[in-house]
Amino acid sequence: MMTIVIGNAIIYLLARLSNYGAVAFLSFDLYHLLHGEIWRLVTFLFVPNTFDLFSLAISLYFYYFVGSVLEREWGTAKFTLYYLSGAVLTLLATVIASLISGNWHLMLSGTYYVNMSMFFAFAMLYPDMQVLLFFIIPLKVKWLAWANAALFAVDILRSLIWFNLSGILFPLIALFNFFVFFAPDFFHFAERKRYQHSRQSSSFRKTMHKEEAARHPYRHKCAVCGRTDADHPELQFRYCSRCTGYHCYCQDHIFNHVHFTDDQP
């Protein structure tokens, strides 16, 4: 991230000195790539997303902080892979949009969506971390992430209405990069929720059985030994058809008991 931040600062200075000619020379578009300007595949990473000095300083500071935390969490190799995969997917989205629309001069300047993919990863790992919005307002990272996700949705809907293919592809590519890297985490989260729900359901059923047993201690009780189906669920109980009245016996006494008659009390 230090490399990205320093590169953005240098391109900002060059753009101001060259009346923004450096931006057009370094931004990516399919037309100039096909004419041999292959450096654009890399240099677009260092083109600032804004040329307002105050806004640029805040965004570079914030993304340097986010990227540095991710790099410490993941290690340089995984973080670099995540960032570059977002960049490559963004390039592919630009190429696809250019080919479909026929606008080969469609320009990709800056890494806004690549950085947003990085921010979503940060919010996934540290949702409850507080940051100072505009250095004043304390706000949890997860709420910033939800706000940006809502902006993504608005951008996609607006682009659908205006048939702006690049406006649809770029946000989706950023989200795709995020979901691909965090797919195992989402899978484990879903499995954990399913397991917790299963345990809660099992606990609920056990509680209901206990309450039912408390209200009705047993359904069958042997008239000889006094054993019940609640105490001995493995036993079978039957009613004797030769006894007067309804008398229940366990499997050990159904054929081994003295029959009740009308003469007995």
mmCIF file of C-alpha atoms in Angstrom:
data_model
loop_
_atom_site.group_PDB
_atom_site.id
_atom_site.type_symbol
_atom_site.label_atom_id
_atom_site.label_comp_id
_atom_site.label_asym_id
_atom_site.label_seq_id
_atom_site.Cartn_x
_atom_site.Cartn_y
_atom_site.Cartn_z
ATOM 1 C CA MET A 1 0.000 0.000 0.000
ATOM 2 C CA MET A 2 2.910 2.343 0.558
ATOM 3 C CA THR A 3 3.824 1.860 -3.109
ATOM 4 C CA ILE A 4 0.258 2.626 -4.224
ATOM 5 C CA VAL A 5 0.040 5.733 -2.029
ATOM 6 C CA ILE A 6 3.406 7.136 -3.129
ATOM 7 C CA GLY A 7 2.530 6.434 -6.775
ATOM 8 C CA ASN A 8 -0.776 8.296 -6.419
ATOM 9 C CA ALA A 9 0.990 11.277 -4.864
ATOM 10 C CA ILE A 10 3.588 11.407 -7.663
ATOM 11 C CA ILE A 11 0.957 11.162 -10.418
ATOM 12 C CA TYR A 12 -1.043 13.899 -8.710
ATOM 13 C CA LEU A 13 1.976 16.217 -8.847
ATOM 14 C CA LEU A 14 2.730 15.291 -12.457
ATOM 15 C CA ALA A 15 -0.908 15.872 -13.413
ATOM 16 C CA ARG A 16 -0.884 19.330 -11.861
ATOM 17 C CA LEU A 17 2.402 20.220 -13.587
ATOM 18 C CA SER A 18 1.327 18.867 -16.980
ATOM 19 C CA ASN A 19 -2.199 20.263 -16.877
ATOM 20 C CA TYR A 20 -3.511 16.711 -16.315
ATOM 21 C CA GLY A 21 -1.831 15.364 -19.434
ATOM 22 C CA ALA A 22 -0.094 12.682 -17.385
ATOM 23 C CA VAL A 23 -3.459 11.209 -16.408
ATOM 24 C CA ALA A 24 -4.504 10.591 -20.001
ATOM 25 C CA PHE A 25 -1.072 9.114 -20.684
ATOM 26 C CA LEU A 26 -1.263 6.641 -17.803
ATOM 27 C CA SER A 27 -4.956 5.713 -17.623
ATOM 28 C CA PHE A 28 -6.083 2.448 -19.165
ATOM 29 C CA ASP A 29 -8.189 2.098 -22.299
ATOM 30 C CA LEU A 30 -8.381 -0.683 -24.871
ATOM 31 C CA TYR A 31 -7.600 1.517 -27.889
ATOM 32 C CA HIS A 32 -4.171 2.626 -26.682
ATOM 33 C CA LEU A 33 -3.386 -0.833 -25.298
ATOM 34 C CA LEU A 34 -3.914 -2.351 -28.751
ATOM 35 C CA HIS A 35 -1.584 0.321 -30.143
ATOM 36 C CA GLY A 36 1.291 -0.884 -28.004
ATOM 37 C CA GLU A 37 0.980 1.262 -24.867
ATOM 38 C CA ILE A 38 1.183 -1.730 -22.561
ATOM 39 C CA TRP A 39 2.387 0.296 -19.553
ATOM 40 C CA ARG A 40 -1.226 1.329 -19.047
ATOM 41 C CA LEU A 41 -1.904 -2.163 -17.668
ATOM 42 C CA VAL A 42 0.057 -1.139 -14.564
ATOM 43 C CA THR A 43 0.137 2.651 -14.421
ATOM 44 C CA PHE A 44 -3.625 3.032 -14.001
ATOM 45 C CA LEU A 45 -3.123 1.724 -10.445
ATOM 46 C CA PHE A 46 -1.344 4.973 -9.561
ATOM 47 C CA VAL A 47 -3.840 7.400 -11.106
ATOM 48 C CA PRO A 48 -5.696 9.245 -8.299
ATOM 49 C CA ASN A 49 -9.460 8.896 -8.088
ATOM 50 C CA THR A 50 -9.768 12.600 -7.289
ATOM 51 C CA PHE A 51 -7.613 15.663 -7.876
ATOM 52 C CA ASP A 52 -8.965 17.664 -4.991
ATOM 53 C CA LEU A 53 -5.973 17.819 -2.670
ATOM 54 C CA PHE A 54 -7.947 17.570 0.571
ATOM 55 C CA SER A 55 -10.094 14.657 -0.614
ATOM 56 C CA LEU A 56 -7.079 12.891 -2.063
ATOM 57 C CA ALA A 57 -5.100 13.236 1.169
ATOM 58 C CA ILE A 58 -7.955 11.784 3.237
ATOM 59 C CA SER A 59 -8.586 8.877 0.854
ATOM 60 C CA LEU A 60 -4.896 7.996 0.556
ATOM 61 C CA TYR A 61 -4.485 8.074 4.330
ATOM 62 C CA PHE A 62 -7.568 5.916 4.851
ATOM 63 C CA TYR A 63 -6.698 3.333 2.208
ATOM 64 C CA TYR A 64 -3.108 3.175 3.433
ATOM 65 C CA PHE A 65 -4.426 2.424 6.920
ATOM 66 C CA VAL A 66 -6.860 -0.214 5.627
ATOM 67 C CA GLY A 67 -4.302 -1.832 3.329
ATOM 68 C CA SER A 68 -1.611 -1.901 6.004
ATOM 69 C CA VAL A 69 -3.928 -3.621 8.481
ATOM 70 C CA LEU A 70 -4.920 -6.226 5.881
ATOM 71 C CA GLU A 71 -1.302 -6.792 4.942
ATOM 72 C CA ARG A 72 -0.390 -7.437 8.580
ATOM 73 C CA GLU A 73 -3.399 -9.731 8.985
ATOM 74 C CA TRP A 74 -2.924 -11.764 5.804
ATOM 75 C CA GLY A 75 0.735 -11.345 5.009
ATOM 76 C CA THR A 76 2.166 -9.515 2.003
ATOM 77 C CA ALA A 77 1.649 -12.397 -0.442
ATOM 78 C CA LYS A 78 -2.085 -12.869 0.161
ATOM 79 C CA PHE A 79 -2.765 -9.143 0.346
ATOM 80 C CA THR A 80 -0.903 -8.518 -2.925
ATOM 81 C CA LEU A 81 -2.837 -11.339 -4.581
ATOM 82 C CA TYR A 82 -6.136 -9.888 -3.370
ATOM 83 C CA TYR A 83 -5.320 -6.371 -4.563
ATOM 84 C CA LEU A 84 -3.919 -7.445 -7.926
ATOM 85 C CA SER A 85 -6.783 -9.856 -8.598
ATOM 86 C CA GLY A 86 -9.174 -6.928 -8.103
ATOM 87 C CA ALA A 87 -7.071 -4.859 -10.505
ATOM 88 C CA VAL A 88 -7.006 -7.609 -13.147
ATOM 89 C CA LEU A 89 -10.765 -8.156 -12.887
ATOM 90 C CA THR A 90 -11.315 -4.408 -13.265
ATOM 91 C CA LEU A 91 -9.164 -4.398 -16.405
ATOM 92 C CA LEU A 92 -11.171 -7.302 -17.806
ATOM 93 C CA ALA A 93 -14.423 -5.474 -17.058
ATOM 94 C CA THR A 94 -13.122 -2.443 -18.985
ATOM 95 C CA VAL A 95 -12.154 -4.608 -21.949
ATOM 96 C CA ILE A 96 -15.514 -6.411 -21.972
ATOM 97 C CA ALA A 97 -17.459 -3.145 -21.706
ATOM 98 C CA SER A 98 -15.348 -1.640 -24.512
ATOM 99 C CA LEU A 99 -15.916 -4.604 -26.836
ATOM 100 C CA ILE A 100 -19.649 -4.835 -26.193
ATOM 101 C CA SER A 101 -20.319 -1.091 -26.421
ATOM 102 C CA GLY A 102 -17.875 -0.485 -29.265
ATOM 103 C CA ASN A 103 -16.314 2.376 -27.295
ATOM 104 C CA TRP A 104 -12.631 1.414 -27.359
ATOM 105 C CA HIS A 105 -11.737 4.730 -25.765
ATOM 106 C CA LEU A 106 -13.586 3.800 -22.560
ATOM 107 C CA MET A 107 -11.079 4.968 -19.966
ATOM 108 C CA LEU A 108 -10.273 3.375 -16.655
ATOM 109 C CA SER A 109 -8.534 5.930 -14.486
ATOM 110 C CA GLY A 110 -7.902 5.155 -10.862
ATOM 111 C CA THR A 111 -8.649 2.212 -8.610
ATOM 112 C CA TYR A 112 -11.815 3.260 -6.828
ATOM 113 C CA TYR A 113 -13.503 -0.134 -7.132
ATOM 114 C CA VAL A 114 -10.290 -2.012 -6.338
ATOM 115 C CA ASN A 115 -9.950 0.036 -3.152
ATOM 116 C CA MET A 116 -13.587 -0.537 -2.289
ATOM 117 C CA SER A 117 -13.084 -4.281 -2.604
ATOM 118 C CA MET A 118 -10.171 -3.900 -0.182
ATOM 119 C CA PHE A 119 -12.342 -1.892 2.210
ATOM 120 C CA PHE A 120 -15.076 -4.572 2.188
ATOM 121 C CA ALA A 121 -12.427 -7.126 3.156
ATOM 122 C CA PHE A 122 -11.324 -4.871 6.002
ATOM 123 C CA ALA A 123 -14.923 -4.474 7.195
ATOM 124 C CA MET A 124 -15.403 -8.241 7.088
ATOM 125 C CA LEU A 125 -12.415 -8.806 9.370
ATOM 126 C CA TYR A 126 -12.920 -5.834 11.699
ATOM 127 C CA PRO A 127 -16.652 -4.950 11.630
ATOM 128 C CA ASP A 128 -16.740 -3.317 15.071
ATOM 129 C CA MET A 129 -13.610 -1.209 14.734
ATOM 130 C CA GLN A 130 -14.381 2.492 15.050
ATOM 131 C CA VAL A 131 -13.010 5.074 12.636
ATOM 132 C CA LEU A 132 -13.418 8.845 12.680
ATOM 133 C CA LEU A 133 -15.487 9.946 9.722
ATOM 134 C CA PHE A 134 -13.990 13.250 8.512
ATOM 135 C CA PHE A 135 -11.726 12.935 11.584
ATOM 136 C CA ILE A 136 -14.709 13.960 13.742
ATOM 137 C CA ILE A 137 -17.564 11.451 13.773
ATOM 138 C CA PRO A 138 -16.857 8.020 15.348
ATOM 139 C CA LEU A 139 -18.439 5.291 13.273
ATOM 140 C CA LYS A 140 -18.139 1.518 13.173
ATOM 141 C CA VAL A 141 -16.567 0.102 10.040
ATOM 142 C CA LYS A 142 -19.500 -2.229 9.360
ATOM 143 C CA TRP A 143 -21.902 0.710 8.998
ATOM 144 C CA LEU A 144 -19.564 2.381 6.502
ATOM 145 C CA ALA A 145 -19.427 -0.890 4.587
ATOM 146 C CA TRP A 146 -23.233 -1.154 4.483
ATOM 147 C CA ALA A 147 -23.465 2.460 3.321
ATOM 148 C CA ASN A 148 -21.003 1.778 0.502
ATOM 149 C CA ALA A 149 -22.852 -1.399 -0.432
ATOM 150 C CA ALA A 150 -26.037 0.688 -0.716
ATOM 151 C CA LEU A 151 -24.192 3.148 -2.976
ATOM 152 C CA PHE A 152 -23.053 0.229 -5.099
ATOM 153 C CA ALA A 153 -26.657 -0.902 -5.450
ATOM 154 C CA VAL A 154 -27.752 2.606 -6.454
ATOM 155 C CA ASP A 155 -24.950 2.824 -9.030
ATOM 156 C CA ILE A 156 -25.918 -0.518 -10.521
ATOM 157 C CA LEU A 157 -29.617 0.419 -10.719
ATOM 158 C CA ARG A 158 -28.812 3.774 -12.277
ATOM 159 C CA SER A 159 -26.523 2.114 -14.802
ATOM 160 C CA LEU A 160 -29.233 -0.421 -15.668
ATOM 161 C CA ILE A 161 -31.667 2.396 -16.355
ATOM 162 C CA TRP A 162 -29.177 4.229 -18.574
ATOM 163 C CA PHE A 163 -27.746 1.038 -20.126
ATOM 164 C CA ASN A 164 -24.293 1.952 -18.855
ATOM 165 C CA LEU A 165 -22.437 -1.350 -19.057
ATOM 166 C CA SER A 166 -19.266 -0.179 -17.317
ATOM 167 C CA GLY A 167 -21.309 1.219 -14.425
ATOM 168 C CA ILE A 168 -22.778 -2.256 -13.949
ATOM 169 C CA LEU A 169 -19.616 -4.294 -14.374
ATOM 170 C CA PHE A 170 -17.207 -2.326 -12.157
ATOM 171 C CA PRO A 171 -19.200 -2.608 -8.893
ATOM 172 C CA LEU A 172 -20.024 -6.258 -9.599
ATOM 173 C CA ILE A 173 -16.365 -7.040 -10.261
ATOM 174 C CA ALA A 174 -15.353 -5.471 -6.941
ATOM 175 C CA LEU A 175 -17.972 -7.512 -5.111
ATOM 176 C CA PHE A 176 -17.004 -10.650 -7.030
ATOM 177 C CA ASN A 177 -13.379 -10.310 -5.943
ATOM 178 C CA PHE A 178 -14.530 -9.888 -2.341
ATOM 179 C CA PHE A 179 -16.898 -12.867 -2.390
ATOM 180 C CA VAL A 180 -14.369 -15.181 -4.053
ATOM 181 C CA PHE A 181 -11.769 -14.560 -1.342
ATOM 182 C CA PHE A 182 -14.262 -14.794 1.513
ATOM 183 C CA ALA A 183 -16.305 -17.712 0.161
ATOM 184 C CA PRO A 184 -14.829 -20.164 2.740
ATOM 185 C CA ASP A 185 -15.697 -17.735 5.553
ATOM 186 C CA PHE A 186 -19.279 -17.409 4.312
ATOM 187 C CA PHE A 187 -19.517 -21.206 4.049
ATOM 188 C CA HIS A 188 -18.255 -21.743 7.601
ATOM 189 C CA PHE A 189 -20.583 -19.014 8.877
ATOM 190 C CA ALA A 190 -23.582 -20.692 7.214
ATOM 191 C CA GLU A 191 -22.547 -24.077 8.618
ATOM 192 C CA ARG A 192 -22.185 -22.622 12.113
ATOM 193 C CA LYS A 193 -25.616 -20.986 11.915
ATOM 194 C CA ARG A 194 -27.145 -24.239 10.702
ATOM 195 C CA TYR A 195 -25.489 -26.119 13.559
ATOM 196 C CA GLN A 196 -26.685 -23.576 16.132
ATOM 197 C CA HIS A 197 -30.210 -23.742 14.730
ATOM 198 C CA SER A 198 -30.087 -27.543 14.877
ATOM 199 C CA ARG A 199 -28.948 -27.463 18.509
ATOM 200 C CA GLN A 200 -31.647 -24.960 19.426
ATOM 201 C CA SER A 201 -34.294 -27.109 17.729
ATOM 202 C CA SER A 202 -33.016 -30.220 19.494
ATOM 203 C CA SER A 203 -32.957 -28.420 22.830
ATOM 204 C CA PHE A 204 -36.490 -27.163 22.222
ATOM 205 C CA ARG A 205 -37.742 -30.666 21.451
ATOM 206 C CA LYS A 206 -36.067 -32.085 24.566
ATOM 207 C CA THR A 207 -37.602 -29.343 26.702
ATOM 208 C CA MET A 208 -41.039 -30.034 25.274
ATOM 209 C CA HIS A 209 -40.649 -33.774 25.944
ATOM 210 C CA LYS A 210 -39.625 -33.077 29.542
ATOM 211 C CA GLU A 211 -42.578 -30.761 30.069
ATOM 212 C CA GLU A 212 -44.889 -33.338 28.547
ATOM 213 C CA ALA A 213 -43.429 -36.021 30.799
ATOM 214 C CA ALA A 214 -43.875 -33.785 33.836
ATOM 215 C CA ARG A 215 -47.543 -33.275 32.998
ATOM 216 C CA HIS A 216 -48.058 -36.954 32.203
ATOM 217 C CA PRO A 217 -45.456 -39.030 34.090
ATOM 218 C CA TYR A 218 -46.310 -42.204 32.182
ATOM 219 C CA ARG A 219 -48.858 -43.726 29.831
ATOM 220 C CA HIS A 220 -48.512 -47.385 30.822
ATOM 221 C CA LYS A 221 -47.819 -48.982 34.207
ATOM 222 C CA CYS A 222 -47.490 -52.671 34.887
ATOM 223 C CA ALA A 223 -50.105 -53.867 37.387
ATOM 224 C CA VAL A 224 -47.647 -56.452 38.782
ATOM 225 C CA CYS A 225 -44.196 -54.855 39.053
ATOM 226 C CA GLY A 226 -45.182 -51.193 38.787
ATOM 227 C CA ARG A 227 -42.690 -50.364 36.041
ATOM 228 C CA THR A 228 -43.785 -47.615 33.620
ATOM 229 C CA ASP A 229 -42.980 -46.698 30.027
ATOM 230 C CA ALA A 230 -41.480 -43.408 31.322
ATOM 231 C CA ASP A 231 -38.921 -45.227 33.500
ATOM 232 C CA HIS A 232 -38.342 -48.105 31.085
ATOM 233 C CA PRO A 233 -39.012 -46.970 27.499
ATOM 234 C CA GLU A 234 -37.388 -50.193 26.221
ATOM 235 C CA LEU A 235 -40.261 -52.324 27.594
ATOM 236 C CA GLN A 236 -43.430 -53.213 25.739
ATOM 237 C CA PHE A 237 -46.779 -52.945 27.532
ATOM 238 C CA ARG A 238 -50.024 -54.765 26.742
ATOM 239 C CA TYR A 239 -53.552 -54.936 28.141
ATOM 240 C CA CYS A 240 -54.883 -58.320 29.198
ATOM 241 C CA SER A 241 -58.170 -59.263 27.546
ATOM 242 C CA ARG A 242 -58.942 -61.928 30.198
ATOM 243 C CA CYS A 243 -58.788 -59.518 33.132
ATOM 244 C CA THR A 244 -61.898 -57.746 34.250
ATOM 245 C CA GLY A 245 -61.474 -54.059 33.519
ATOM 246 C CA TYR A 246 -58.445 -52.477 31.887
ATOM 247 C CA HIS A 247 -55.196 -53.686 33.382
ATOM 248 C CA CYS A 248 -51.816 -53.105 31.801
ATOM 249 C CA TYR A 249 -48.823 -55.417 32.081
ATOM 250 C CA CYS A 250 -45.227 -55.214 30.956
ATOM 251 C CA GLN A 251 -43.767 -57.777 28.570
ATOM 252 C CA ASP A 252 -42.485 -59.848 31.505
ATOM 253 C CA HIS A 253 -45.908 -60.195 33.145
ATOM 254 C CA ILE A 254 -48.424 -60.099 30.313
ATOM 255 C CA PHE A 255 -48.481 -63.935 30.341
ATOM 256 C CA ASN A 256 -47.434 -64.335 33.958
ATOM 257 C CA HIS A 257 -49.980 -62.795 36.292
ATOM 258 C CA VAL A 258 -53.103 -63.539 38.241
ATOM 259 C CA HIS A 259 -56.124 -62.374 36.273
ATOM 260 C CA PHE A 260 -58.441 -59.811 37.758
ATOM 261 C CA THR A 261 -62.021 -61.058 38.223
ATOM 262 C CA ASP A 262 -65.310 -59.548 39.309
ATOM 263 C CA ASP A 263 -64.822 -61.166 42.743
ATOM 264 C CA GLN A 264 -61.660 -59.163 43.427
ATOM 265 C CA PRO A 265 -61.988 -55.730 45.023
#
